[in-house]
Short mmCIF file of C-alpha atoms and ligand atoms in Angstrom, two decimals:
data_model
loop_
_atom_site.label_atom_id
_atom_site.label_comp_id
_atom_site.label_asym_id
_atom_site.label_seq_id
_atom_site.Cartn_x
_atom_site.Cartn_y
_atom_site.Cartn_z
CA UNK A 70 8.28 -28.02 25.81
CA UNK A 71 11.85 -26.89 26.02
CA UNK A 72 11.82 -22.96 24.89
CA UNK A 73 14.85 -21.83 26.45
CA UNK A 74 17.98 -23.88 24.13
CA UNK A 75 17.19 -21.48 21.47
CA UNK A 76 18.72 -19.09 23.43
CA UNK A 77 21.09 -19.85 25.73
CA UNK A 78 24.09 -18.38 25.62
CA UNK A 79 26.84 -20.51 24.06
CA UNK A 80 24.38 -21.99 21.76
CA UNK A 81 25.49 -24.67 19.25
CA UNK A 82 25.90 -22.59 16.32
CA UNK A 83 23.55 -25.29 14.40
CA UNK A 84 22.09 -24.76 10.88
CA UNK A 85 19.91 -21.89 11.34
CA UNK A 86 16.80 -24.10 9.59
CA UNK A 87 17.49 -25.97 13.00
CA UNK A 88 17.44 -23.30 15.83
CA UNK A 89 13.75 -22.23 16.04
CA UNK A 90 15.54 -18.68 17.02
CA UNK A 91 18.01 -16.84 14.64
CA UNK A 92 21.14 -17.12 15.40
CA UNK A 93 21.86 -13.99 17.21
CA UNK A 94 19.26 -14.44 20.21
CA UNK A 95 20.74 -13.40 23.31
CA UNK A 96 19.58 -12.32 26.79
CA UNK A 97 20.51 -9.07 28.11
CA UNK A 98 21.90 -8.38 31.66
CA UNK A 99 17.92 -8.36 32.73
CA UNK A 100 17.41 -11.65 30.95
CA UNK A 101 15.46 -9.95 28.29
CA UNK A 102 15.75 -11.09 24.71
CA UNK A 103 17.85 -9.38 21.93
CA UNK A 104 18.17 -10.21 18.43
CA UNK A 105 20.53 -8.88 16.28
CA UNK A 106 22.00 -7.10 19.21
CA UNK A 107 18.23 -5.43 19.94
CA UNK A 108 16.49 -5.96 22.76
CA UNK A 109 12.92 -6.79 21.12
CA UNK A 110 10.66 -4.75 23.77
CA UNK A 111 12.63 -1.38 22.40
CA UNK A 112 11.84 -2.96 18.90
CA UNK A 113 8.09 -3.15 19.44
CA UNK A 114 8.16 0.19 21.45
CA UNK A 115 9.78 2.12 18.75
CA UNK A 116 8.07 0.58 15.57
CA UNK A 117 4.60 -0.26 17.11
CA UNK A 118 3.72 -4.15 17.06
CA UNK A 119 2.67 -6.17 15.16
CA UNK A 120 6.09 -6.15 13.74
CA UNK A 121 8.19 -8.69 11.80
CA UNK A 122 11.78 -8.52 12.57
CA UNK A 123 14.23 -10.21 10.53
CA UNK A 124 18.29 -10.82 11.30
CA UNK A 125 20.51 -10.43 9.11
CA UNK A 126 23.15 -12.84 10.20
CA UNK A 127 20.86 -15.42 10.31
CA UNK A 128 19.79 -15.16 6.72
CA UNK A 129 23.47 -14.77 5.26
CA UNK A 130 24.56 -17.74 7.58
CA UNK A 131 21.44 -20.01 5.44
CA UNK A 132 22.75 -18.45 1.91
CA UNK A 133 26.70 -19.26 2.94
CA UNK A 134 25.17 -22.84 3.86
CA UNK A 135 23.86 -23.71 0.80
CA UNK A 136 26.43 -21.88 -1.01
CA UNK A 137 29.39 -23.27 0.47
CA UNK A 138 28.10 -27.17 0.70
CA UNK A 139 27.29 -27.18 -3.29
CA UNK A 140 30.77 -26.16 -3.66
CA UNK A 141 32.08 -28.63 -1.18
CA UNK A 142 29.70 -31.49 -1.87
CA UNK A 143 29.56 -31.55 -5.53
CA UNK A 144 31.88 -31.31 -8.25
CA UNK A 145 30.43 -29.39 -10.95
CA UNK A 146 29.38 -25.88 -11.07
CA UNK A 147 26.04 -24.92 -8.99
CA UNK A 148 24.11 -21.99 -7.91
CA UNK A 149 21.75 -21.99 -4.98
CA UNK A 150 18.46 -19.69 -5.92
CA UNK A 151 16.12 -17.92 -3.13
CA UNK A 152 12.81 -18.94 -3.57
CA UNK A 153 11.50 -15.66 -3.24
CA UNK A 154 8.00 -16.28 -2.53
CA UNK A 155 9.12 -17.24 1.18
CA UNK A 156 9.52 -13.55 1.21
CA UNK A 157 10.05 -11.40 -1.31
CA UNK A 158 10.79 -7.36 -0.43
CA UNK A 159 14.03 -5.38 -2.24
CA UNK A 160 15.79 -6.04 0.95
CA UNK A 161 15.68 -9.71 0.71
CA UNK A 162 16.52 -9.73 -2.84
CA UNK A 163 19.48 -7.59 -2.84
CA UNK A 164 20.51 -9.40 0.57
CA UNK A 165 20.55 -12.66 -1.30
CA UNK A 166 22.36 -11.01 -4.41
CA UNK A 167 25.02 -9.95 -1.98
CA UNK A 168 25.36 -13.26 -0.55
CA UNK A 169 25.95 -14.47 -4.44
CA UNK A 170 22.58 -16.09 -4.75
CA UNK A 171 19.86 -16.48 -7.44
CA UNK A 172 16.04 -16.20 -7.43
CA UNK A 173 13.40 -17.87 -7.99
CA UNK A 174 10.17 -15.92 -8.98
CA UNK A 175 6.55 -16.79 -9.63
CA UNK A 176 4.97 -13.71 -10.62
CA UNK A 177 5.39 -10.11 -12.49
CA UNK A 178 5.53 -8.27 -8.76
CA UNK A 179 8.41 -11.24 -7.35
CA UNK A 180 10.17 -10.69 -10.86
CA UNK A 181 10.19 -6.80 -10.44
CA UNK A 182 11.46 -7.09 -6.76
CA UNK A 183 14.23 -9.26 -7.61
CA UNK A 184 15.33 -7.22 -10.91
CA UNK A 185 15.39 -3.77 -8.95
CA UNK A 186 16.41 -6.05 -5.87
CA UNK A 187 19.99 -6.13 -7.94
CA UNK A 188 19.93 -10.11 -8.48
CA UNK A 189 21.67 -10.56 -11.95
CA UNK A 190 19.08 -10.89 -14.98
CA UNK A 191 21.00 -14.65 -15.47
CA UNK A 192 20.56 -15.98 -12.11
CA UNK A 193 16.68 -15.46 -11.92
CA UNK A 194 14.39 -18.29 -13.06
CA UNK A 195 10.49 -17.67 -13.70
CA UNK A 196 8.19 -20.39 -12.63
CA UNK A 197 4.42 -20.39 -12.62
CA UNK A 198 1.84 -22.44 -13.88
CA UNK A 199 -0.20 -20.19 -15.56
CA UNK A 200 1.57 -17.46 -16.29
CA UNK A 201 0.53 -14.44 -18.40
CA UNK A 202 1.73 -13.41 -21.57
CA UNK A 203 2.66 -10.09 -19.89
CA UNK A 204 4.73 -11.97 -17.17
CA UNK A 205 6.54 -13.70 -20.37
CA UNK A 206 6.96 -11.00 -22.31
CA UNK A 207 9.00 -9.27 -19.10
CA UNK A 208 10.57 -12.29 -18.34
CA UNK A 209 11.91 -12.53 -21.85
CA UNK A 210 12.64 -9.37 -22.43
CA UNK A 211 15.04 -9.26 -19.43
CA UNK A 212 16.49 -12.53 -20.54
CA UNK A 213 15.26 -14.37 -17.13
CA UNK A 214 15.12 -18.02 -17.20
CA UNK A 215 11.56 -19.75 -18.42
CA UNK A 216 10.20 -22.51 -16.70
CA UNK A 217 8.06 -24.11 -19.35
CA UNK A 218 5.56 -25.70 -16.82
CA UNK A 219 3.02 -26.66 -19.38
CA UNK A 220 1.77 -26.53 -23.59
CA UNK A 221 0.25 -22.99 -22.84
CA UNK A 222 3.53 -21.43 -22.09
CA UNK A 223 4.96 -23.14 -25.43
CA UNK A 224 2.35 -21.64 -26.98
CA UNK A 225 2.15 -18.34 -25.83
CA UNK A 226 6.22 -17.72 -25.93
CA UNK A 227 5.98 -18.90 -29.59
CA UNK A 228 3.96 -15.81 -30.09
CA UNK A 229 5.97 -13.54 -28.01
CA UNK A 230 9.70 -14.68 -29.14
CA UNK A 231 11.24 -12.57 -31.75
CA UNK A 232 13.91 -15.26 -32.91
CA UNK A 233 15.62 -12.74 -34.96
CA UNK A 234 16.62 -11.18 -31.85
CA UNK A 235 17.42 -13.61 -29.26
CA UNK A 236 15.90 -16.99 -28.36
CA UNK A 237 14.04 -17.57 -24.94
CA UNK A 238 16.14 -19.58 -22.62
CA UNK A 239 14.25 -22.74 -21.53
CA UNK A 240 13.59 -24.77 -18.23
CA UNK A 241 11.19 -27.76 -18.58
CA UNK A 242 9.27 -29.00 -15.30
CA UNK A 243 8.00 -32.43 -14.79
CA UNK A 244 6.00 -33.80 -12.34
CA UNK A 245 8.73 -36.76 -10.50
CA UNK A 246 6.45 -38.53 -9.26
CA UNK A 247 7.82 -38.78 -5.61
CA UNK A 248 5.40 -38.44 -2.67
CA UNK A 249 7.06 -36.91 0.32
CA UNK A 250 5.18 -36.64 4.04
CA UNK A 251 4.40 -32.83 4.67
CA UNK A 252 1.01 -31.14 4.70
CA UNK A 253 -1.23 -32.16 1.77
CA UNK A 254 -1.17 -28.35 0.14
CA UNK A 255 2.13 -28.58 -0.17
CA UNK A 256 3.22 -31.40 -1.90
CA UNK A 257 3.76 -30.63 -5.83
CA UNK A 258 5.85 -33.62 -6.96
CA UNK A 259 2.76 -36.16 -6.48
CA UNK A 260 1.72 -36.97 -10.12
CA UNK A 261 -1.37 -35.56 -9.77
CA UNK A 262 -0.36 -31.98 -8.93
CA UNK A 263 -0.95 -29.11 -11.10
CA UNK A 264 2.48 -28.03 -11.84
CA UNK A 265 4.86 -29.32 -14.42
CA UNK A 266 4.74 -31.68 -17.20
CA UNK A 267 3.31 -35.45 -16.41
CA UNK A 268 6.42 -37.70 -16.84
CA UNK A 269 4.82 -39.69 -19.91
CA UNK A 270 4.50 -36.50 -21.59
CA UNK A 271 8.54 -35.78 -21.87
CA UNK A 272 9.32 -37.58 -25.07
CA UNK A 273 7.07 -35.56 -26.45
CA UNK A 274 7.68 -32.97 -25.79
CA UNK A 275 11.80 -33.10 -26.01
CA UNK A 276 10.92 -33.53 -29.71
CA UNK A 277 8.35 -31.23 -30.20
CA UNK A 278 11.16 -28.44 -28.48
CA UNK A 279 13.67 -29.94 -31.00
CA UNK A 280 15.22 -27.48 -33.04
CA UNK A 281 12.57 -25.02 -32.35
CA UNK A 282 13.74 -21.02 -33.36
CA UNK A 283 12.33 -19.33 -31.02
CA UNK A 284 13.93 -21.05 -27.70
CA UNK A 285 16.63 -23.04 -26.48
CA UNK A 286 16.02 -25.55 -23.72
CA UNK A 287 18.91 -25.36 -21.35
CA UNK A 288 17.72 -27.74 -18.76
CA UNK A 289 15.07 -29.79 -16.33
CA UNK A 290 13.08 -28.66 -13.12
CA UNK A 291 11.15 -30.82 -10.58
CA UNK A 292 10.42 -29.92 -6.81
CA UNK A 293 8.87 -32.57 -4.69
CA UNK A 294 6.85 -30.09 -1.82
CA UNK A 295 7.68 -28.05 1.30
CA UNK A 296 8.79 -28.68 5.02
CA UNK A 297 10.21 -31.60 3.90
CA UNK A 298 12.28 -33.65 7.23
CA UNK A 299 13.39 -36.49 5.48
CA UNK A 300 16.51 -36.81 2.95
CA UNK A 301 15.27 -39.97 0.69
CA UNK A 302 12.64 -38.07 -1.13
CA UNK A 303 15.43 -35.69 -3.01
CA UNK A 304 17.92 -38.55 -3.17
CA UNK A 305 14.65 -40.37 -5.51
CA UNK A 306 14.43 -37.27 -6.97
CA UNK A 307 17.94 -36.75 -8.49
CA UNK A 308 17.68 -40.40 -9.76
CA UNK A 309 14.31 -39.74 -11.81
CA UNK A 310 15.98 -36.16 -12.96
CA UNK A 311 18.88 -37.62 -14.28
CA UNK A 312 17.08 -40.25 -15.78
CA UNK A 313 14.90 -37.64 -17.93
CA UNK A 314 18.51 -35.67 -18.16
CA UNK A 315 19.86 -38.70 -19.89
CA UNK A 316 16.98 -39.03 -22.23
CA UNK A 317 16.86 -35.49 -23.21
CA UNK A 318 19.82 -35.42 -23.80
CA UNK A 319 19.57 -38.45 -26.26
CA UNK A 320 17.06 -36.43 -28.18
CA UNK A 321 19.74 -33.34 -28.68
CA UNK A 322 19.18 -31.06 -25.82
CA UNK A 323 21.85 -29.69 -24.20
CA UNK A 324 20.27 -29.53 -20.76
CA UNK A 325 22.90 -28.36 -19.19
CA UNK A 326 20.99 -27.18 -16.18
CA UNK A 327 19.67 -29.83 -13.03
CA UNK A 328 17.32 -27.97 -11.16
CA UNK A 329 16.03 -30.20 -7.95
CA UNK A 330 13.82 -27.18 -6.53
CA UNK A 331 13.40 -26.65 -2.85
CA UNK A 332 11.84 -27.78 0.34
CA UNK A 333 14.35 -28.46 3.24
CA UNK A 334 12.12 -28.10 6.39
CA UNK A 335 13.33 -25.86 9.31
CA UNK A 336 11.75 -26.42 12.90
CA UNK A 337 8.77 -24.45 14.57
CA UNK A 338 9.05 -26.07 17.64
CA UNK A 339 11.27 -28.16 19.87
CA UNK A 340 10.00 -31.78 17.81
CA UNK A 341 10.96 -30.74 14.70
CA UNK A 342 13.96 -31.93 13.76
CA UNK A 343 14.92 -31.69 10.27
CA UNK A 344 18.45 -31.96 8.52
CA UNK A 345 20.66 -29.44 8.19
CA UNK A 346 21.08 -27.09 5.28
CA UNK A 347 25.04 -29.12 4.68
CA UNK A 348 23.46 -32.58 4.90
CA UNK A 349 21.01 -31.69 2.82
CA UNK A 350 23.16 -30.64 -0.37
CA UNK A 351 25.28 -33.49 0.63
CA UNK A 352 22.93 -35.91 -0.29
CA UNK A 353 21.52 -34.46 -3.32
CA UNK A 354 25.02 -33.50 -4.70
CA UNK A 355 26.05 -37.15 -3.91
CA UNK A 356 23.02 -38.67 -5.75
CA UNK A 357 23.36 -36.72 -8.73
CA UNK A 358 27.18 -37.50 -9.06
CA UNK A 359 26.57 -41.06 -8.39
CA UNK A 360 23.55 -41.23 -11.15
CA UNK A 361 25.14 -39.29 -13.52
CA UNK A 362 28.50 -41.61 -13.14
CA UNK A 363 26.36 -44.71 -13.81
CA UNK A 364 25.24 -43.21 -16.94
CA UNK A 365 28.94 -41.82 -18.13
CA UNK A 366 27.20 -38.19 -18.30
CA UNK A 367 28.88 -35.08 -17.75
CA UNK A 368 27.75 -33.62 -14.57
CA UNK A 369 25.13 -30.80 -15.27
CA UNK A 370 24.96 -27.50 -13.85
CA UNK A 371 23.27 -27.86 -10.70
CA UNK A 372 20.81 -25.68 -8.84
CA UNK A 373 18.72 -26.07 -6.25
CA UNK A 374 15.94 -23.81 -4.93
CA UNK A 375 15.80 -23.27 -1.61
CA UNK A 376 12.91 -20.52 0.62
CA UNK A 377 11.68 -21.30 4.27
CA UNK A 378 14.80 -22.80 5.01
CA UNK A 379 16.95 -19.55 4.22
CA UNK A 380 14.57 -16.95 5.96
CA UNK A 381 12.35 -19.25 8.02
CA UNK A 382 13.85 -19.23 11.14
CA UNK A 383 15.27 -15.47 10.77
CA UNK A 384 12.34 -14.06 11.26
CA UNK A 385 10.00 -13.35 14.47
CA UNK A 386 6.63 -11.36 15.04
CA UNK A 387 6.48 -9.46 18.03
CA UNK A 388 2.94 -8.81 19.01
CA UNK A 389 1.22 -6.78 21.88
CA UNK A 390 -1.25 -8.78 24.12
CA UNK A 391 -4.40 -7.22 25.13
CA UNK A 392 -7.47 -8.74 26.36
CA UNK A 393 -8.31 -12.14 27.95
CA UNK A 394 -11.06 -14.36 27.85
CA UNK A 395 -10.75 -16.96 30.64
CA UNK A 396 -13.73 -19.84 30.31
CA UNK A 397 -13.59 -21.45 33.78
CA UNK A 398 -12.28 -25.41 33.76
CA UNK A 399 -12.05 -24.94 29.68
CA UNK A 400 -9.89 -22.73 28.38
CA UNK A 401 -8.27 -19.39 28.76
CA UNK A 402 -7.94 -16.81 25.35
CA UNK A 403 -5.22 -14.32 25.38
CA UNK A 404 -5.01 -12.23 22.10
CA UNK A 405 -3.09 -10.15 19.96
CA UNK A 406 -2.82 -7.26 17.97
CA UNK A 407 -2.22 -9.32 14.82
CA UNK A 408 -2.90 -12.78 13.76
CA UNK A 409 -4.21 -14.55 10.55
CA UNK A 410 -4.02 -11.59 8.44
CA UNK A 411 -0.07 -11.60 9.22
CA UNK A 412 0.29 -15.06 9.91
CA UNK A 413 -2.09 -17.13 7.68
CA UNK A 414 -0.20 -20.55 8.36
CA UNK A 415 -2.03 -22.07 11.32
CA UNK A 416 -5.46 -21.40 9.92
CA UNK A 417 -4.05 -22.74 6.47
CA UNK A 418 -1.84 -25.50 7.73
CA UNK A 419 -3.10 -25.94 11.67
CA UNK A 420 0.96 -24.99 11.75
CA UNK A 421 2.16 -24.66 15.29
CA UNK A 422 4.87 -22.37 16.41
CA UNK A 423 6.69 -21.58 19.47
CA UNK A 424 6.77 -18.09 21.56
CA UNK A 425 7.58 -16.29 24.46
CA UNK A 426 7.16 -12.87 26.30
CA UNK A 427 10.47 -11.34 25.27
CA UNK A 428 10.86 -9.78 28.47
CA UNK A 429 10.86 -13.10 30.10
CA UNK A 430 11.67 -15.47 28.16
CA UNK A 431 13.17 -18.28 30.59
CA UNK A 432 10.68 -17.28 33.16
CA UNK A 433 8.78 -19.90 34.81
CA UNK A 434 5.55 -21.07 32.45
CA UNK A 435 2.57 -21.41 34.82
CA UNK A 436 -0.38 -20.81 33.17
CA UNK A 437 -1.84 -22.88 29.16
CA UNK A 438 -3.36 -19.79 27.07
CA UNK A 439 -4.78 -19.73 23.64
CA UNK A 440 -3.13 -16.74 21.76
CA UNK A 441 -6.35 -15.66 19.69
CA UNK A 442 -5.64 -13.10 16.73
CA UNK A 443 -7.75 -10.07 16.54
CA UNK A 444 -9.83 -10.73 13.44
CA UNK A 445 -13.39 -11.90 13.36
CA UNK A 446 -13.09 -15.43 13.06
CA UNK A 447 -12.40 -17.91 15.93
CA UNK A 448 -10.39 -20.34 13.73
CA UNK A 449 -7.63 -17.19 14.20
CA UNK A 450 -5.58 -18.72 16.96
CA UNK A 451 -1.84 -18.95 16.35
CA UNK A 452 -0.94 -21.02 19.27
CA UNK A 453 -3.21 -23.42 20.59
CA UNK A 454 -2.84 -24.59 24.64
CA UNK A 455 0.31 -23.17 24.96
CA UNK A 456 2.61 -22.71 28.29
CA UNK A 457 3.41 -18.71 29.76
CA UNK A 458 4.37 -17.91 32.24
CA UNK A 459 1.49 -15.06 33.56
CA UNK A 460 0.95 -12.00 31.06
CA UNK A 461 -1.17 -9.89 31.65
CA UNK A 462 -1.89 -6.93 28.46
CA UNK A 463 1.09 -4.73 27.26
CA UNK A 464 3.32 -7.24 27.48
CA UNK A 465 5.14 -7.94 24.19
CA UNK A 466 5.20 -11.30 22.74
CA UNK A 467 7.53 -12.87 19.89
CA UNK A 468 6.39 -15.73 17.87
CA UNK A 469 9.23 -17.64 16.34
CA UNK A 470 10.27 -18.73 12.62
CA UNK A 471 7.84 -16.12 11.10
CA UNK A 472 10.14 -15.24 8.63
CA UNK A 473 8.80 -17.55 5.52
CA UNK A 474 5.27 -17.58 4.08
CA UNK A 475 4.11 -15.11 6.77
CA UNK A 476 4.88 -11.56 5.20
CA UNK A 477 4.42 -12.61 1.97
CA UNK A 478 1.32 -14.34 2.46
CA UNK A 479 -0.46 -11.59 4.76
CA UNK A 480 -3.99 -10.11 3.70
CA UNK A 481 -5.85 -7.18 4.61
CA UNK A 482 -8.65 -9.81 6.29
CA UNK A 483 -11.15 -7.30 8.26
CA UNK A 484 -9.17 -4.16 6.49
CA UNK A 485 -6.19 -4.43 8.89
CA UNK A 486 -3.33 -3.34 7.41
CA UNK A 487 -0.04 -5.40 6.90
CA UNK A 488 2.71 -4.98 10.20
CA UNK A 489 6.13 -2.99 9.39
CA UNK A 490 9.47 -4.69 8.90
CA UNK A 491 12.60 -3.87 10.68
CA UNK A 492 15.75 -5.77 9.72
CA UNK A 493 19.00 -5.97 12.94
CA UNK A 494 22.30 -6.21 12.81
CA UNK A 495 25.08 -5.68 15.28
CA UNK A 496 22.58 -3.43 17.47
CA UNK A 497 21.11 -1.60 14.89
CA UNK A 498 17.78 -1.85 13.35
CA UNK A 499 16.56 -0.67 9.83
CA UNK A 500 12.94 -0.54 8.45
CA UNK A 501 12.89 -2.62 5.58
CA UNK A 502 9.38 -2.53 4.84
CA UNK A 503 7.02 0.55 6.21
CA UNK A 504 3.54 -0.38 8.02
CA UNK A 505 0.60 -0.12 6.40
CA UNK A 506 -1.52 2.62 7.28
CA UNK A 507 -6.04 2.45 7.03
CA UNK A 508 -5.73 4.68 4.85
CA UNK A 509 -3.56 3.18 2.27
CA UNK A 510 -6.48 0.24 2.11
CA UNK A 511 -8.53 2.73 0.31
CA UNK A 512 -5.87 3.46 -2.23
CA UNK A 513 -7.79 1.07 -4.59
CA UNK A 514 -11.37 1.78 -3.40
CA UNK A 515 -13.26 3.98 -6.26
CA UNK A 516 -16.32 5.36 -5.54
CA UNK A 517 -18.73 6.37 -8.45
CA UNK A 518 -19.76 9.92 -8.78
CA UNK A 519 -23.58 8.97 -8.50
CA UNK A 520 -22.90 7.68 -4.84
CA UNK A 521 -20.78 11.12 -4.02
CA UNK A 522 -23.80 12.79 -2.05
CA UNK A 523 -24.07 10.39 0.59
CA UNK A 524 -20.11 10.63 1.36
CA UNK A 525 -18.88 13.52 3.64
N1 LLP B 107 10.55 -24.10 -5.88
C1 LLP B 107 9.26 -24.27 -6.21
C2 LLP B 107 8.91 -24.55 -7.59
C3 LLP B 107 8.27 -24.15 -5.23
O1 LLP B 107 7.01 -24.33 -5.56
C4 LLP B 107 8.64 -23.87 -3.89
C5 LLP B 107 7.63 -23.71 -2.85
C6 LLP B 107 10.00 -23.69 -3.60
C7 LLP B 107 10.93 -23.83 -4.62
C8 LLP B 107 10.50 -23.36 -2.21
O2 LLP B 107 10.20 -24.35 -1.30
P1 LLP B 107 10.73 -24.23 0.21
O3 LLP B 107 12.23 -24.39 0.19
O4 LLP B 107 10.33 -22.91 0.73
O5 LLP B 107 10.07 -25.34 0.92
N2 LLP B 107 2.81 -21.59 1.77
C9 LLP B 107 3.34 -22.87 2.21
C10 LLP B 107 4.53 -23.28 1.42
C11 LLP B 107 4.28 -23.34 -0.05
C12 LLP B 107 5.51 -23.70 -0.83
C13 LLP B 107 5.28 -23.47 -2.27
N3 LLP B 107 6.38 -23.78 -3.11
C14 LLP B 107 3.64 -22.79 3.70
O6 LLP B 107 3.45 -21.74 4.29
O7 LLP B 107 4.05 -23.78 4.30
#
């Protein structure tokens, strides 16, 4: 498996969904890895492992991607939004805002982050399939964009809206329809997935949302799934949109809004290979142009929706190794101080990753380990068979493109709690989020007064 191109110095400065490293890796005069300008063993001895690092560059570099391709690939105004539940901390949020981005939310806690994050009330756009009337009523009320993802969230805003004051501002999701290959959990655009509207339902409902008081539907939504490699899915995808862009617009929406979601894949190890961030956009913006100039309609305001491909491959987890297990002419366990509960994806997925012993990271590999996680269940592996070169315990290892759907879907499995954040930049690192410490899982624990005598 070839470990080293991420990096080697001189790298092609590719589309950071591309490099399984960020951007800024580097090897120090000792051949040890940096990021960010850090060298990652001083990381992990300063904040204590498991730790997830995130650089900066990297994650502006994915933002200016998108952002600068929409405006060079299609004609009509566009806004690329972070799909914040990639990752969703302040930092992130108000990293993103900086960069000019939106946000995409999916929950009270996302919409909170991004609000005191700094991302303009305008730019952020609330999904969710079942969402509460408390999560509407704060969505509202802070004049976010709804995603009306099924007849429960008509009927609950009707109650909430207070027409004499302002209307709610509308996005309706369909179901497209469009199968895509990635891992069965997460494809959505399938038409039997839960989210969205089935496409024989939008007549329907274009009427019913006629001339309604208490909203105004401003445009369409569809995303097709997640780790996506190939382009032709999304091309489909704009063609069905504007299809349902043309007929809504028939029955006196404005729609101004094209919304084609997210799902650019970024690569985990040296096989993947997916497109880049530019050719991405490229295609889309093309398809949309070319199906909205068959139809003689005026381009709509296009967004797209973008989340392991802007922090994906930013991140790492640097993790201490400890014991080993060898089982003669079978296989030999080396494990961590972290695993499933900050890294849920291979036990979800069976995702592989790639990683090294930051210390060494070109060194020779001479040995196939196992890297076990440390809670009680032997499905926790995060990298099965994998080449090292020797390691023996203390050493520090970093596991690669951690920086989507790890953080911000890590548990408290076996009451460990969750690893600190540090973001770099230009040699300098900053705790972004603080480690969680045992005693913070109790926060929540209540113990009735009857059971009081047997406590100490
Ligand atoms: N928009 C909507 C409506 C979504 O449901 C998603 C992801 C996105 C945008 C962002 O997609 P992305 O660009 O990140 O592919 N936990 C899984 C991924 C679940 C994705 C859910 N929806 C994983 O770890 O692979």
């Amino acid at each position: 498996m070839d470990i080293s191109t991420p990096f080697e110095e001189n790298q092609d400065q590719l589309s950071p969904n591309r490099n399984i490293a960020p951007l800024t890796a580097a090897l120090d005069k000792e051949k040890r890895l940096v990021v960010g300008g850090c060298r990652l063993s001083k990381l992990a001895e300063d904040y204590g492992t498991p730790l997830y690092v995130i650089d900066e560059l990297t994650v502006r570099a994915s933002c200016r991607e998108y952002r600068d391709s929409l405006i060079k690939y299609y004609p009509g105004d566009s806004l690329p939004l972070y799909a914040s539940k990639a990752n969703s901390s302040l930092l992130l949020s108000s990293l993103v805002a900086s960069e000019g981005m939106g946000i995409d939310v999916v929950s009270e806690g996302e919409l909170i982050t991004a609000l005191k994050g700094g991302i303009p009330n305008h730019k952020i756009v609330f999904h969710g399939n079942n969402k509460s009337k408390d999560e509407l009523l704060l969505a509202y009320k802070n004049d976010v964009k709804i995603v009306l993802d099924n007849q429960f969230d008509i009927d609950q805003l009707k109650e909430i809206v207070e027409p004499d004051v302002k209307k709610a501002r509308l996005i309706l999701r369909f179901t497209p329809g469009i199968e895509c290959h990635t891992h069965e959990y997460i494809k959505t655009g399938h038409i039997d997935s839960k989210f969205g509207f089935d496409p024989d339902a939008l007549n329907d409902i274009f009427i019913q949302l006629k001339d309604i008081e208490w909203g105004e539907l401003v445009g369409l939504h569809a995303h097709i799934g997640s780790q996506i490699f190939e382009v032709e899915p999304h091309r489909d995808l704009a063609e069905v949109m504007v299809k349902a862009l043309q007929k809504g617009r028939e029955l006196g929406h404005s729609l101004e809004i094209l919304n084609v979601g997210g799902g650019l894949g970024i690569r985990y190890t040296s096989s993947d290979d997916p497109p880049s961030i530019a050719h991405w956009v490229e295609v889309i913006s093309n398809a949309v142009v070319e199906a909205c100039n068959k139809r003689s309609l005026k381009l709509p305001f296009l967004m797209c929706e973008p989340g392991r491909s802007i922090v994906g491959t930013s991140g790492l987890t640097l993790y201490r190794i400890g014991s080993r297990k060898e089982i003669p002419g079978l296989k030999t366990y080396v494990a961590i101080d972290g695993g499933m509960s900050d890294n849920p994806r291979p036990i979800t997925y069976q995702s592989s990753y790639t990683a090294v012993l930051v210390d060494k990271p070109l060194a020779k590999t001479n040995e196939i380990v196992t890297i076990a996680g440390k809670h009680c269940e032997s499905g926790d592996v995060l990298l099965n068979d994998f080449p090292l070169p020797i390691c023996s315990s203390g050493d520090v290892l970093a596991v690669f493109s951690t920086g989507a759907y790890n953080s911000s879907m890590s548990s408290n499995y076996n009451r460990i709690p969750k690893p600190a954040a540090v973001i770099v930049l230009e040699k300098t690192s900053e705790v972004i989020q603080r480690r969680e410490l045992p005693e913070d899982l109790l926060r929540n624990d209540i113990l009735p007064d009857r059971f009081m005598e047997n406590v100490r």
